[in-house]
Short mmCIF file of C-alpha atoms and ligand atoms in Angstrom, two decimals:
data_model
loop_
_atom_site.label_atom_id
_atom_site.label_comp_id
_atom_site.label_asym_id
_atom_site.label_seq_id
_atom_site.Cartn_x
_atom_site.Cartn_y
_atom_site.Cartn_z
CA MET A 30 -30.91 57.44 -37.22
CA ARG A 31 -32.87 55.19 -35.22
CA VAL A 32 -34.88 56.36 -32.35
CA LEU A 33 -35.61 53.99 -29.33
CA ILE A 34 -39.68 55.10 -28.03
CA VAL A 35 -40.78 53.69 -24.88
CA GLU A 36 -44.35 54.67 -23.84
CA ASP A 37 -47.02 52.50 -22.28
CA GLU A 38 -50.31 54.44 -24.10
CA LYS A 39 -50.09 52.33 -27.40
CA TYR A 40 -52.36 54.15 -28.22
CA LEU A 41 -49.20 57.54 -28.06
CA ALA A 42 -46.87 54.70 -28.87
CA GLU A 43 -47.99 54.00 -31.91
CA ALA A 44 -48.15 57.68 -33.24
CA LEU A 45 -45.38 58.36 -32.76
CA SER A 46 -44.08 55.82 -34.71
CA GLN A 47 -45.47 56.45 -37.46
CA LEU A 48 -44.61 60.25 -36.75
CA LEU A 49 -41.18 59.31 -37.19
CA THR A 50 -40.95 56.83 -39.57
CA GLN A 51 -42.63 59.64 -42.22
CA GLN A 52 -39.42 61.42 -41.23
CA ASN A 53 -37.32 58.40 -41.95
CA TYR A 54 -36.41 58.02 -38.92
CA THR A 55 -36.02 54.08 -38.27
CA VAL A 56 -37.96 53.44 -34.93
CA ASP A 57 -38.56 50.72 -31.95
CA THR A 58 -41.46 51.06 -30.26
CA PHE A 59 -42.07 49.16 -26.62
CA ASN A 60 -44.58 49.50 -23.37
CA ASP A 61 -43.05 48.01 -20.76
CA GLY A 62 -40.30 49.55 -18.06
CA GLU A 63 -37.91 46.62 -18.56
CA GLU A 64 -37.57 46.20 -21.94
CA GLY A 65 -37.11 49.48 -23.34
CA LEU A 66 -33.98 49.33 -20.67
CA ASP A 67 -32.89 46.38 -22.19
CA ASN A 68 -33.13 47.39 -25.76
CA ALA A 69 -31.80 51.54 -24.66
CA LEU A 70 -28.84 49.23 -23.10
CA THR A 71 -27.26 48.40 -26.37
CA GLY A 72 -26.87 52.05 -27.06
CA ILE A 73 -27.43 51.05 -30.76
CA TYR A 74 -30.44 54.61 -30.92
CA ASP A 75 -29.30 57.95 -31.91
CA ALA A 76 -31.85 59.11 -29.65
CA ILE A 77 -34.46 57.89 -27.10
CA VAL A 78 -38.23 59.40 -26.65
CA LEU A 79 -39.06 57.47 -23.47
CA ASP A 80 -41.89 58.03 -20.65
CA VAL A 81 -41.97 59.13 -17.47
CA MET A 82 -44.64 56.83 -15.61
CA LEU A 83 -44.33 53.44 -17.09
CA PRO A 84 -45.63 49.55 -16.07
CA GLY A 85 -41.61 47.85 -14.80
CA ILE A 86 -39.39 50.50 -14.53
CA ASN A 87 -39.89 54.27 -14.77
CA GLY A 88 -38.22 55.88 -17.15
CA PHE A 89 -36.06 58.41 -14.26
CA ASP A 90 -34.95 55.17 -13.21
CA ILE A 91 -34.01 54.22 -16.88
CA VAL A 92 -32.14 57.36 -17.54
CA LYS A 93 -30.77 56.85 -14.18
CA THR A 94 -29.37 53.39 -15.61
CA LEU A 95 -27.71 54.32 -19.10
CA ARG A 96 -25.98 56.45 -17.49
CA GLU A 97 -24.28 54.77 -14.76
CA GLU A 98 -23.75 52.00 -17.56
CA LYS A 99 -22.05 54.94 -20.04
CA ILE A 100 -24.58 55.56 -22.07
CA THR A 101 -24.64 58.53 -23.14
CA THR A 102 -27.53 57.93 -26.15
CA PRO A 103 -29.59 61.50 -26.03
CA VAL A 104 -33.21 61.00 -23.72
CA ILE A 105 -36.42 63.24 -24.30
CA LEU A 106 -38.53 62.67 -21.36
CA LEU A 107 -42.25 62.36 -22.13
CA THR A 108 -44.32 63.67 -19.00
CA ALA A 109 -47.88 64.31 -18.04
CA LYS A 110 -46.43 65.96 -14.71
CA SER A 111 -46.08 69.49 -15.00
CA ASP A 112 -44.43 70.02 -12.15
CA VAL A 113 -41.08 71.34 -11.74
CA LYS A 114 -40.02 69.77 -9.33
CA ASP A 115 -40.29 66.80 -11.29
CA ARG A 116 -38.57 68.00 -14.78
CA ILE A 117 -35.35 69.43 -12.32
CA HIS A 118 -35.07 65.62 -11.68
CA GLY A 119 -35.38 64.64 -14.60
CA LEU A 120 -32.36 66.86 -16.51
CA ASP A 121 -30.59 66.36 -12.69
CA ILE A 122 -29.98 62.36 -13.59
CA GLY A 123 -29.04 62.62 -17.53
CA ALA A 124 -31.57 63.66 -19.57
CA ASP A 125 -30.83 65.81 -22.29
CA ASP A 126 -34.59 67.52 -23.04
CA TYR A 127 -38.11 66.92 -21.65
CA LEU A 128 -41.88 67.03 -23.75
CA PRO A 129 -45.06 67.89 -20.92
CA LYS A 130 -48.22 65.78 -22.35
CA PRO A 131 -49.71 67.29 -24.98
CA PHE A 132 -47.35 67.49 -26.67
CA ASP A 133 -47.12 69.19 -30.40
CA THR A 134 -45.63 67.08 -33.17
CA GLY A 135 -43.82 69.34 -34.26
CA GLU A 136 -42.08 70.72 -31.41
CA LEU A 137 -41.14 66.85 -31.62
CA LEU A 138 -39.72 66.74 -34.00
CA ALA A 139 -37.82 69.88 -33.05
CA ARG A 140 -35.78 68.61 -30.24
CA LEU A 141 -35.37 65.30 -31.83
CA ARG A 142 -33.53 67.21 -34.29
CA ALA A 143 -31.62 69.44 -32.22
CA LEU A 144 -30.28 66.57 -30.21
CA THR A 145 -29.55 64.04 -32.80
CA ARG A 146 -26.92 66.87 -34.08
CA ARG A 147 -25.19 67.41 -31.21
CA GLY A 148 -21.79 67.58 -32.01
CA ASN A 149 -21.79 67.08 -35.04
CA GLU A 150 -20.53 69.21 -37.77
CA VAL A 151 -21.83 67.61 -41.15
CA ILE A 152 -25.69 68.44 -40.40
CA VAL A 153 -25.50 72.27 -42.29
CA ASN A 154 -29.25 72.42 -42.05
CA ASN A 155 -32.75 70.27 -40.02
CA ASN A 156 -32.22 67.74 -43.14
CA GLU A 157 -28.98 67.93 -45.30
CA LEU A 158 -26.18 66.15 -44.76
CA LYS A 159 -22.53 66.71 -46.77
CA ILE A 160 -19.66 65.64 -47.54
CA GLY A 161 -16.67 66.02 -49.89
CA ASP A 162 -18.98 67.27 -53.09
CA ILE A 163 -22.45 65.49 -52.41
CA THR A 164 -25.56 66.37 -49.83
CA LEU A 165 -27.76 63.82 -48.18
CA ASP A 166 -31.29 64.84 -48.07
CA THR A 167 -32.60 62.91 -45.21
CA SER A 168 -36.44 64.10 -45.41
CA SER A 169 -36.29 62.51 -50.03
CA MET A 170 -33.39 60.41 -49.12
CA GLN A 171 -32.24 61.72 -52.52
CA LEU A 172 -28.56 61.91 -52.85
CA TYR A 173 -27.03 64.96 -54.50
CA GLY A 174 -23.88 65.17 -56.25
CA THR A 175 -22.35 68.39 -57.78
CA HIS A 176 -24.27 67.78 -61.81
CA ARG A 177 -26.44 64.81 -61.50
CA GLU A 178 -28.79 62.89 -58.76
CA THR A 179 -30.37 60.25 -57.35
CA SER A 180 -32.55 59.08 -55.22
CA LEU A 181 -31.67 55.67 -52.50
CA THR A 182 -33.80 52.91 -50.98
CA LYS A 183 -33.87 53.03 -47.14
CA LYS A 184 -31.82 50.95 -46.38
CA GLU A 185 -29.04 52.28 -48.54
CA PHE A 186 -29.97 55.78 -46.99
CA GLU A 187 -29.54 54.74 -43.31
CA LEU A 188 -25.66 52.70 -44.13
CA LEU A 189 -25.50 55.60 -45.62
CA GLU A 190 -26.70 57.96 -42.91
CA TYR A 191 -24.37 56.29 -40.22
CA LEU A 192 -21.46 56.39 -42.98
CA ILE A 193 -21.05 59.98 -42.89
CA ILE A 194 -22.45 60.68 -40.06
CA ASN A 195 -20.39 58.19 -38.38
CA LYS A 196 -17.34 59.77 -41.17
CA SER A 197 -13.61 60.20 -39.28
CA MET A 198 -14.51 56.70 -37.76
CA VAL A 199 -14.46 53.14 -39.48
CA ILE A 200 -17.91 51.53 -39.05
CA SER A 201 -17.73 46.71 -37.88
CA LYS A 202 -20.40 45.18 -40.75
CA GLU A 203 -21.52 44.56 -36.38
CA GLN A 204 -22.29 47.75 -36.34
CA ILE A 205 -24.17 48.42 -39.59
CA ILE A 206 -26.03 45.23 -38.89
CA GLU A 207 -27.43 46.49 -35.22
CA LYS A 208 -27.90 49.56 -37.04
CA LEU A 209 -29.73 48.52 -40.44
CA TRP A 210 -32.00 45.98 -38.62
CA GLY A 211 -31.75 45.18 -35.03
CA PHE A 212 -30.23 44.17 -32.30
CA ASP A 213 -31.77 41.01 -32.39
CA SER A 214 -31.83 40.30 -36.38
CA GLU A 215 -30.42 37.41 -38.17
CA ALA A 216 -29.74 39.67 -41.18
CA GLU A 217 -25.59 38.47 -42.16
CA GLY A 218 -23.12 40.15 -42.29
CA ASN A 219 -23.36 39.67 -46.67
CA TYR A 220 -25.91 42.11 -46.67
CA VAL A 221 -24.12 44.86 -45.72
CA GLU A 222 -21.69 44.27 -48.27
CA VAL A 223 -24.32 44.18 -50.94
CA TYR A 224 -25.25 47.39 -50.42
CA ILE A 225 -22.63 48.76 -49.71
CA SER A 226 -21.61 47.62 -53.24
CA PHE A 227 -24.85 49.86 -54.09
CA LEU A 228 -24.18 52.61 -51.90
CA ARG A 229 -20.72 52.26 -53.55
CA LYS A 230 -21.92 52.61 -57.21
CA LYS A 231 -24.72 55.32 -57.02
CA LEU A 232 -21.75 57.60 -55.17
CA ALA A 233 -19.47 56.51 -58.34
CA PHE A 234 -22.64 58.36 -60.12
CA VAL A 235 -23.22 61.69 -58.26
CA SER A 236 -19.72 61.96 -56.43
CA LYS A 237 -16.18 62.89 -57.80
CA ASN A 238 -14.46 62.76 -54.32
CA VAL A 239 -16.97 60.68 -52.33
CA THR A 240 -16.01 57.16 -52.04
CA ILE A 241 -16.42 53.98 -49.36
CA SER A 242 -13.43 52.50 -48.52
CA THR A 243 -12.93 48.83 -47.06
CA ILE A 244 -10.77 48.52 -44.23
CA ARG A 245 -9.34 44.72 -44.01
CA GLY A 246 -10.90 42.83 -41.40
CA ILE A 247 -12.58 46.40 -39.34
CA GLY A 248 -15.08 47.68 -41.60
CA TYR A 249 -15.42 50.68 -43.81
CA LYS A 250 -15.06 54.03 -43.59
CA ILE A 251 -16.75 56.80 -45.75
CA ALA A 252 -14.04 59.29 -46.77
CA GLU A 253 -13.55 62.43 -49.57
CA SER A 254 -10.32 62.09 -51.69
CA ALA A 255 -7.97 65.14 -52.56
CA GLU A 256 -8.97 64.80 -56.67
CA1 LIG B 317 -47.26 55.78 -19.48
#
């Protein structure tokens, strides 16, 4: 999953980034409101951790703009203010949750998991995604079939996670590039083909019924075959 952190206290931003990276999230960090908003508007994130008091545009205005632009990415507001009015205001304008500073990192992780799990029936517990006969452990990046297992590289893991979470949809190469390499990256379509082929080999090794199909001219879809 890809998380955007917008926090102007650089030490805190860096600590959060490290924490989330250790949990296998892909993290982009920005220290001011304008850059934060520009990136949030791409819609490529699974969650946004957003400070309220920011240089440029404040967190409240960022959430407001996102919701006006129909970007529904879940937002957790970080606020130094423990004022009830501020919390209510944040939730009213479309934030999904808030965390008063200083906060416990375990609590932030739990809230992030809760937000990214919403409306997502494939997750059976905190760290597992399942489809067909496979289970992807998101904390160890290990892929399990009924009798075999294999480890995934970071990009293979991100790609498989993305396909499983969106299992009902066809995902385009462009979407995969934005998700795995970021909005401004120079990654190309053939990177995607390479990682899809790595993943197919690993799936064929552990699974009897899960495959990635190519929908010509559109993209890829993960599917569970009827035996
Ligand atoms: Ca701040």
